Coordinates of C-alpha atoms and ligand atoms in Angstrom, one line a residue:
M1 CA 66.3 95.3 58.4
K2 CA 64.5 98.1 56.2
T3 CA 61.5 97.9 56.2
V4 CA 58.3 99.4 53.8
W5 CA 55.1 98.3 54.4
V6 CA 52.2 99.0 51.6
N7 CA 48.4 99.6 51.2
E8 CA 45.7 96.3 50.1
K9 CA 46.0 97.0 46.4
A10 CA 49.4 97.1 46.4
A11 CA 49.5 93.7 48.1
R12 CA 47.2 92.5 46.6
E13 CA 48.9 92.8 43.2
L14 CA 52.1 91.7 44.5
K15 CA 50.1 87.9 45.2
R16 CA 49.4 88.3 41.8
G17 CA 53.0 87.9 41.0
A18 CA 53.4 91.7 40.3
L19 CA 57.0 93.1 40.6
H20 CA 56.2 96.6 40.5
V21 CA 54.7 99.2 43.5
Y22 CA 54.2 102.6 42.8
A23 CA 54.5 105.6 45.4
Q24 CA 50.8 106.0 46.1
N25 CA 50.5 102.6 47.7
V26 CA 53.8 103.2 49.7
L27 CA 51.7 103.6 53.3
R28 CA 55.0 103.9 55.2
A29 CA 58.4 103.1 54.8
D30 CA 61.3 102.6 57.8
A31 CA 63.7 102.8 54.9
N32 CA 65.6 105.1 53.3
A33 CA 66.1 105.5 48.8
G34 CA 67.9 102.7 47.6
D35 CA 67.6 99.8 50.4
W36 CA 67.2 96.6 50.3
V37 CA 64.0 96.3 52.2
E38 CA 61.1 94.2 53.4
I39 CA 58.4 94.7 51.8
K40 CA 55.2 94.4 54.2
H41 CA 51.0 94.5 54.5
G42 CA 50.5 94.8 57.9
R43 CA 52.2 91.5 59.2
E44 CA 52.5 89.3 56.1
T45 CA 56.2 89.4 54.2
L46 CA 55.3 89.7 50.8
G47 CA 58.8 89.8 49.3
M48 CA 62.2 91.6 48.9
G49 CA 63.1 94.0 47.0
F50 CA 64.7 97.6 46.5
Y51 CA 63.6 101.3 47.5
N52 CA 63.1 104.3 45.9
P53 CA 60.5 106.9 47.0
K54 CA 61.7 109.8 44.8
S55 CA 60.5 107.5 42.1
A56 CA 57.2 106.7 40.1
I57 CA 57.6 102.9 41.2
A58 CA 58.5 103.3 45.3
L59 CA 59.2 99.8 45.6
R60 CA 60.8 96.9 42.7
L61 CA 60.3 93.3 44.2
F62 CA 62.8 90.9 43.5
T63 CA 62.3 87.3 45.2
W64 CA 58.8 86.1 47.3
G65 CA 61.8 84.8 50.1
E66 CA 63.8 86.1 52.8
E67 CA 67.4 87.1 49.8
A68 CA 70.4 88.9 49.9
P69 CA 70.5 90.7 47.3
E70 CA 73.8 89.7 45.2
D71 CA 72.5 85.3 46.3
V72 CA 68.8 86.8 44.0
L73 CA 71.3 88.2 41.5
A74 CA 73.9 85.3 41.4
R75 CA 70.4 83.1 41.1
R76 CA 68.6 84.3 38.2
I77 CA 72.1 84.8 36.4
E78 CA 73.0 81.3 36.5
E79 CA 69.6 80.4 35.7
A80 CA 69.4 82.7 32.7
A81 CA 72.7 81.3 31.1
R82 CA 71.7 78.2 31.6
W83 CA 68.6 78.2 29.7
K84 CA 69.5 80.8 27.3
G85 CA 72.7 79.3 26.7
K86 CA 71.3 76.1 25.2
L87 CA 69.2 78.8 22.5
Y88 CA 71.7 81.4 21.4
G89 CA 75.1 79.9 22.5
D90 CA 76.7 82.5 23.9
T91 CA 74.8 85.4 22.4
Y92 CA 71.9 86.3 24.0
R93 CA 69.4 88.5 25.5
W94 CA 71.4 87.3 29.4
V95 CA 69.2 89.9 32.1
F96 CA 65.5 91.3 30.6
A97 CA 64.5 93.6 33.4
E98 CA 60.7 92.0 35.4
G99 CA 61.0 89.8 32.1
D100 CA 63.4 87.7 33.7
L101 CA 62.7 88.8 37.4
L102 CA 65.6 91.6 38.0
P103 CA 63.4 94.6 37.4
G104 CA 65.2 97.6 35.3
L105 CA 68.5 96.0 34.8
V106 CA 69.3 94.2 32.1
V107 CA 72.2 92.6 30.3
D108 CA 73.1 91.2 26.4
R109 CA 75.8 89.1 26.5
F110 CA 77.8 88.8 22.7
G111 CA 80.3 86.2 23.2
D112 CA 82.9 87.8 25.7
V113 CA 81.3 90.5 25.8
A114 CA 78.6 91.9 27.8
V115 CA 77.1 95.3 28.0
V116 CA 74.8 96.2 30.8
K117 CA 71.9 98.7 31.3
N118 CA 70.3 99.9 35.1
Q119 CA 67.5 102.0 35.8
C120 CA 66.6 100.7 39.3
L121 CA 68.7 103.2 41.8
G122 CA 68.9 100.2 44.0
L123 CA 71.0 98.4 41.7
E124 CA 73.3 100.4 41.0
R125 CA 75.6 99.7 43.6
Y126 CA 75.7 96.3 42.9
L127 CA 76.7 95.8 39.3
G128 CA 79.8 95.4 40.5
F129 CA 79.0 92.4 41.7
V130 CA 77.1 91.8 38.6
A131 CA 80.1 92.1 36.3
E132 CA 82.1 89.8 38.7
E133 CA 79.2 87.2 38.9
L134 CA 79.2 87.5 34.9
R135 CA 83.0 86.3 34.5
K136 CA 81.7 82.9 36.0
Y137 CA 80.1 82.2 32.2
G138 CA 83.2 83.4 30.0
V139 CA 82.4 87.1 29.9
D140 CA 86.0 89.1 29.8
H141 CA 84.5 92.5 29.2
V142 CA 81.8 94.4 30.8
Y143 CA 80.7 97.8 29.9
L144 CA 78.6 99.7 32.0
K145 CA 76.1 101.6 29.3
G146 CA 72.6 104.5 29.9
K147 CA 72.0 107.4 29.7
G148 CA 67.6 107.4 28.7
A149 CA 65.1 109.0 30.7
G150 CA 64.2 105.6 32.6
R151 CA 67.7 106.6 34.7
K152 CA 66.9 110.5 34.8
R153 CA 63.5 109.3 35.9
E154 CA 65.0 106.8 38.8
G155 CA 67.4 109.5 40.0
L156 CA 70.5 108.0 38.4
P157 CA 73.0 110.1 36.5
P158 CA 73.9 109.3 33.4
V159 CA 76.7 106.5 32.6
E160 CA 78.9 105.5 30.3
K161 CA 82.5 102.8 31.3
W162 CA 84.0 99.3 31.4
L163 CA 83.1 98.0 35.0
V164 CA 85.5 95.0 33.5
G165 CA 88.3 94.8 31.1
R166 CA 87.9 96.7 27.7
I167 CA 87.7 95.9 24.3
G168 CA 88.6 98.1 21.2
E169 CA 87.5 97.7 18.5
Y170 CA 83.9 96.4 17.6
V171 CA 82.2 92.7 18.7
V172 CA 81.6 90.4 15.6
I173 CA 78.0 88.1 16.5
N174 CA 77.0 85.5 13.7
E175 CA 73.1 85.1 12.8
G176 CA 71.4 82.4 11.3
N177 CA 73.7 83.3 7.4
A178 CA 74.8 86.4 8.4
R179 CA 77.2 88.1 10.7
F180 CA 77.1 91.9 12.2
Y181 CA 79.4 93.7 14.2
V182 CA 78.6 95.3 16.9
D183 CA 79.7 98.3 18.6
V184 CA 78.8 98.0 22.0
V185 CA 80.0 101.7 22.8
G186 CA 78.9 104.0 19.8
G187 CA 75.9 101.5 18.7
Q188 CA 72.5 101.8 19.7
K189 CA 70.7 100.9 22.8
T190 CA 73.1 97.9 24.0
G191 CA 75.2 97.4 20.4
F192 CA 73.0 95.4 18.5
Y193 CA 68.7 94.2 18.2
L194 CA 69.1 91.1 19.2
D195 CA 65.1 91.0 19.6
Q196 CA 64.8 90.4 16.4
R197 CA 66.2 87.8 16.1
E198 CA 64.3 85.2 15.0
N199 CA 61.8 87.5 12.4
R200 CA 65.4 88.3 10.8
T201 CA 66.3 85.1 10.4
E202 CA 62.7 84.2 9.1
L203 CA 63.1 86.6 6.5
E204 CA 65.7 84.7 4.7
R205 CA 63.6 82.3 3.4
H206 CA 61.2 84.4 1.1
I207 CA 63.9 86.0 -0.2
C208 CA 64.8 85.1 -4.6
P209 CA 67.9 85.7 -5.3
G210 CA 67.6 89.2 -7.0
D211 CA 64.0 90.1 -5.4
K212 CA 64.1 93.8 -4.8
V213 CA 63.9 95.0 -1.3
L214 CA 63.5 97.9 0.7
D215 CA 64.7 98.1 4.2
V216 CA 63.4 100.8 6.3
F217 CA 64.4 102.4 9.4
A218 CA 67.3 100.2 9.5
S219 CA 69.8 100.2 12.1
T220 CA 73.0 98.5 11.4
G221 CA 71.0 96.6 8.6
G222 CA 69.6 94.2 10.4
F223 CA 66.7 92.5 8.6
G224 CA 68.7 94.0 5.0
I225 CA 71.5 92.4 5.3
H226 CA 69.8 88.7 6.0
A227 CA 68.1 89.7 2.8
A228 CA 71.1 89.9 0.7
V229 CA 73.2 87.3 2.1
A230 CA 69.5 85.3 0.4
G231 CA 70.2 86.8 -3.2
G232 CA 68.1 90.5 -2.7
E233 CA 69.4 93.5 -4.5
V234 CA 69.0 95.9 -0.8
T235 CA 68.0 99.2 -0.2
F236 CA 68.4 100.0 3.3
V237 CA 67.0 102.8 4.9
E238 CA 68.5 104.6 8.0
L239 CA 68.2 108.3 9.6
G240 CA 71.8 107.8 11.8
R241 CA 75.0 108.3 10.7
A242 CA 76.8 106.4 12.8
A243 CA 74.1 103.3 11.5
S244 CA 74.2 103.9 7.9
R245 CA 78.1 104.0 8.6
M246 CA 77.5 100.3 10.0
I247 CA 75.4 98.9 7.7
R248 CA 78.1 99.2 4.7
R249 CA 80.4 97.8 6.9
N250 CA 78.4 94.8 7.7
L251 CA 77.6 95.1 3.8
E252 CA 81.3 94.0 3.2
L253 CA 82.2 91.3 6.6
N254 CA 79.5 89.5 4.6
G255 CA 81.0 90.2 1.2
V256 CA 77.5 91.9 -0.4
D257 CA 76.4 94.7 -2.0
G258 CA 73.1 97.3 -1.3
K259 CA 72.8 101.0 -1.1
V260 CA 72.5 102.6 1.7
I261 CA 70.0 106.1 1.6
T262 CA 71.0 108.2 5.4
A263 CA 67.9 109.8 4.9
D264 CA 64.3 110.6 7.0
A265 CA 62.1 106.9 6.7
L266 CA 58.7 108.3 5.3
K267 CA 59.9 111.5 2.7
T268 CA 62.2 108.4 1.8
M269 CA 59.2 106.4 1.4
E270 CA 57.3 109.3 -0.5
K271 CA 60.2 109.9 -2.8
L272 CA 60.6 106.4 -3.8
E273 CA 57.0 105.7 -4.7
R274 CA 56.7 109.6 -6.5
K275 CA 59.4 108.0 -8.3
G276 CA 57.5 104.4 -9.3
K277 CA 59.8 102.7 -7.4
R278 CA 58.2 99.3 -6.8
Y279 CA 59.7 96.6 -4.2
D280 CA 58.9 92.2 -3.9
V281 CA 59.9 93.2 -0.2
V282 CA 59.1 96.0 2.0
V283 CA 60.0 96.0 6.1
L284 CA 59.2 98.7 8.6
D285 CA 60.8 98.2 12.1
P286 CA 60.5 102.2 13.7
P287 CA 62.0 103.0 16.7
A288 CA 58.9 102.5 19.4
L289 CA 56.5 106.1 18.6
A290 CA 54.6 105.2 22.3
K291 CA 56.1 104.4 25.3
G292 CA 53.1 104.5 27.9
G293 CA 51.5 107.6 28.6
G294 CA 49.3 110.3 26.8
D295 CA 51.2 109.2 23.4
V296 CA 49.6 106.2 22.0
E297 CA 47.1 107.8 19.6
D298 CA 50.1 110.0 17.5
A299 CA 51.3 107.0 17.3
K300 CA 48.9 105.3 16.3
K301 CA 48.8 107.5 13.3
M302 CA 52.1 107.6 13.0
Y303 CA 52.3 103.5 12.8
F304 CA 49.3 104.3 10.1
R305 CA 51.3 107.0 7.9
I306 CA 54.3 104.3 7.9
N307 CA 52.6 100.7 6.9
M308 CA 50.1 103.0 4.2
A309 CA 54.1 104.0 3.0
G310 CA 55.2 100.9 3.1
I311 CA 52.4 98.9 1.1
K312 CA 52.4 101.4 -1.6
L313 CA 55.6 100.8 -2.7
L314 CA 54.9 96.9 -2.9
K315 CA 54.7 95.1 -6.2
E316 CA 51.4 92.7 -6.5
G317 CA 52.1 89.7 -4.2
G318 CA 54.9 91.5 -2.3
L319 CA 55.5 91.4 1.4
L320 CA 55.1 93.0 4.2
V321 CA 57.7 92.5 7.1
T322 CA 56.4 95.3 9.7
C323 CA 57.0 95.9 13.1
S324 CA 56.0 97.4 15.9
C325 CA 58.3 97.5 19.3
S326 CA 55.6 100.1 21.7
H327 CA 54.4 98.1 25.0
P328 CA 51.0 100.3 25.3
I329 CA 50.3 99.5 21.1
T330 CA 49.1 95.6 21.7
P331 CA 49.0 93.2 19.3
K332 CA 45.7 93.5 18.5
D333 CA 46.1 96.7 17.8
F334 CA 48.8 96.4 15.6
V335 CA 46.8 94.4 13.3
G336 CA 43.7 96.9 13.3
I337 CA 46.2 99.5 12.3
V338 CA 47.9 97.3 9.5
R339 CA 45.1 96.5 8.7
G340 CA 43.4 99.6 8.1
A341 CA 46.1 101.2 5.9
A342 CA 46.3 98.4 3.6
E343 CA 42.7 98.9 3.3
K344 CA 43.4 102.7 3.1
T345 CA 45.7 102.6 -0.3
G346 CA 43.4 99.6 -1.2
R347 CA 44.8 96.6 -1.6
R348 CA 44.3 93.2 0.0
I349 CA 46.4 91.9 2.9
Q350 CA 47.2 88.3 3.7
M351 CA 49.5 87.9 7.3
L352 CA 51.6 84.7 6.4
G353 CA 51.5 82.4 9.5
S354 CA 50.8 84.0 13.4
L355 CA 52.0 87.3 14.5
R356 CA 55.7 87.5 15.4
G357 CA 57.1 88.3 18.6
Q358 CA 59.9 89.1 20.2
A359 CA 63.1 86.5 21.0
P360 CA 62.1 84.3 23.1
D361 CA 65.1 85.2 25.6
H362 CA 63.3 88.3 26.0
S363 CA 60.8 86.5 28.4
V364 CA 57.7 87.8 28.4
Y365 CA 56.7 88.3 32.6
L366 CA 52.4 87.4 32.2
P367 CA 52.6 89.5 35.3
Q368 CA 53.7 92.7 34.2
P369 CA 52.1 92.8 30.5
E370 CA 54.8 95.5 29.4
T371 CA 57.6 93.0 28.9
L372 CA 55.3 91.6 25.4
Y373 CA 56.4 95.3 23.3
L374 CA 57.9 93.2 20.0
K375 CA 54.9 93.0 16.9
C376 CA 56.2 92.0 14.2
M377 CA 54.1 90.5 11.2
F378 CA 54.4 88.6 7.5
A379 CA 52.6 88.9 5.1
R380 CA 51.4 89.4 1.3
V381 CA 49.6 92.4 0.2
E382 CA 47.8 92.0 -3.6
Ligands
SAM401 C1 64.2 99.2 16.3 S1 65.4 100.0 14.8 C2 65.7 98.9 14.1 C3 66.6 98.1 13.8 C4 66.8 96.8 12.7 N1 65.9 97.2 12.3 C5 67.3 96.0 13.2 O1 67.4 95.0 12.8 O2 68.5 95.6 14.3 C6 65.0 101.1 14.9 C7 65.9 102.1 13.5 O3 64.9 103.3 13.6 C8 66.1 104.8 13.2 N2 65.5 106.0 13.1 C9 64.8 106.3 13.7 N3 63.7 107.8 13.7 C10 64.1 107.3 12.3 C11 64.1 108.2 10.7 N4 62.9 109.1 10.7 N5 64.3 107.7 9.5 C12 64.9 106.9 9.1 N6 65.3 106.2 10.3 C13 64.7 106.2 11.3 C14 66.7 104.9 14.6 O4 68.4 104.9 14.1 C15 67.2 103.3 14.4 O5 67.8 102.6 14.1

């Protein structure tokens, strides 16, 4: 058995449920990069996982028992399919990496198509096995996708390929009263932001026919399409050309109209404000502006500016739907930022219900606090 010994600090953290051991807490390794190893503190076995001495996260724990990686993968995939299928039928985030105790692995399911992303060196050679497991639950096509910095940090090359089957066109999914095309190959991330599902369907309840809605950072139109289906007159703002084209396709798919502005969000909002445009609803869903490390203060300033710009565009009593998917920005930080932005623009703000978060299939594993990342606030602005 390959073995890696960790120090007292790492042992304490693993016993609390953490899944990561940082490189500085590894004492000795009788293993090579990518090996499935027993993790030990002295004579005590703490669990098993993958080892990568070249990564800042040198060990990723997958199980506290003595198991082969195939057994752990098969078991967790089966468990997740069972409970997530109950909630969502055949479209859900099947594996949310650390959130589902499979560090580094993400799987989104869109009917009979699954998209896999991997950021764990040792797991890479088991992806064929993962794809075969997914097939047991009615998946016929599995696409492997990954270009990000996370793979680079693990020493993994960029990858884009079909592992099983292949589809030539987009998948169509249902979400509440709306339908969406998902471009698993060309789209952002896995092709669709499933994490905002409940927040998007919630928006429908707040829309009256004829409401003027501005969906900023729209991606393929998620929030705005729901608003349009509920009778809103929607303007979408999105920087990406491919995403903007997909908004138009999604409008058509749902038999509704809308205006798409392909441009920078902040500049567009400032321009609309100068022109005197005002909206009943403004949705702000920027990409992750802080990813950890030293960028948190700059990100807070940017969220502040974005929220100020959005609030200024709201009519009296308008609805602000504002989000942050940056895990280093805590829910408390985020509420403070939105409150500050309202104060600075001289508007009064009321949060409607509690602060919302990610969809439940993006499970939050409490010992790995970064798995809680999405904040979404519905607020009324006087
Ligand atoms: C988190 S996604 C939005 C997801 C979307 N609300 C949904 O429900 O599917 C953020 C989007 O912002 C876009 N974006 C990034 N920077 C931008 C900018 N400066 N101006 C406008 N859009 C931008 C990205 O292309 C991406 O589609």
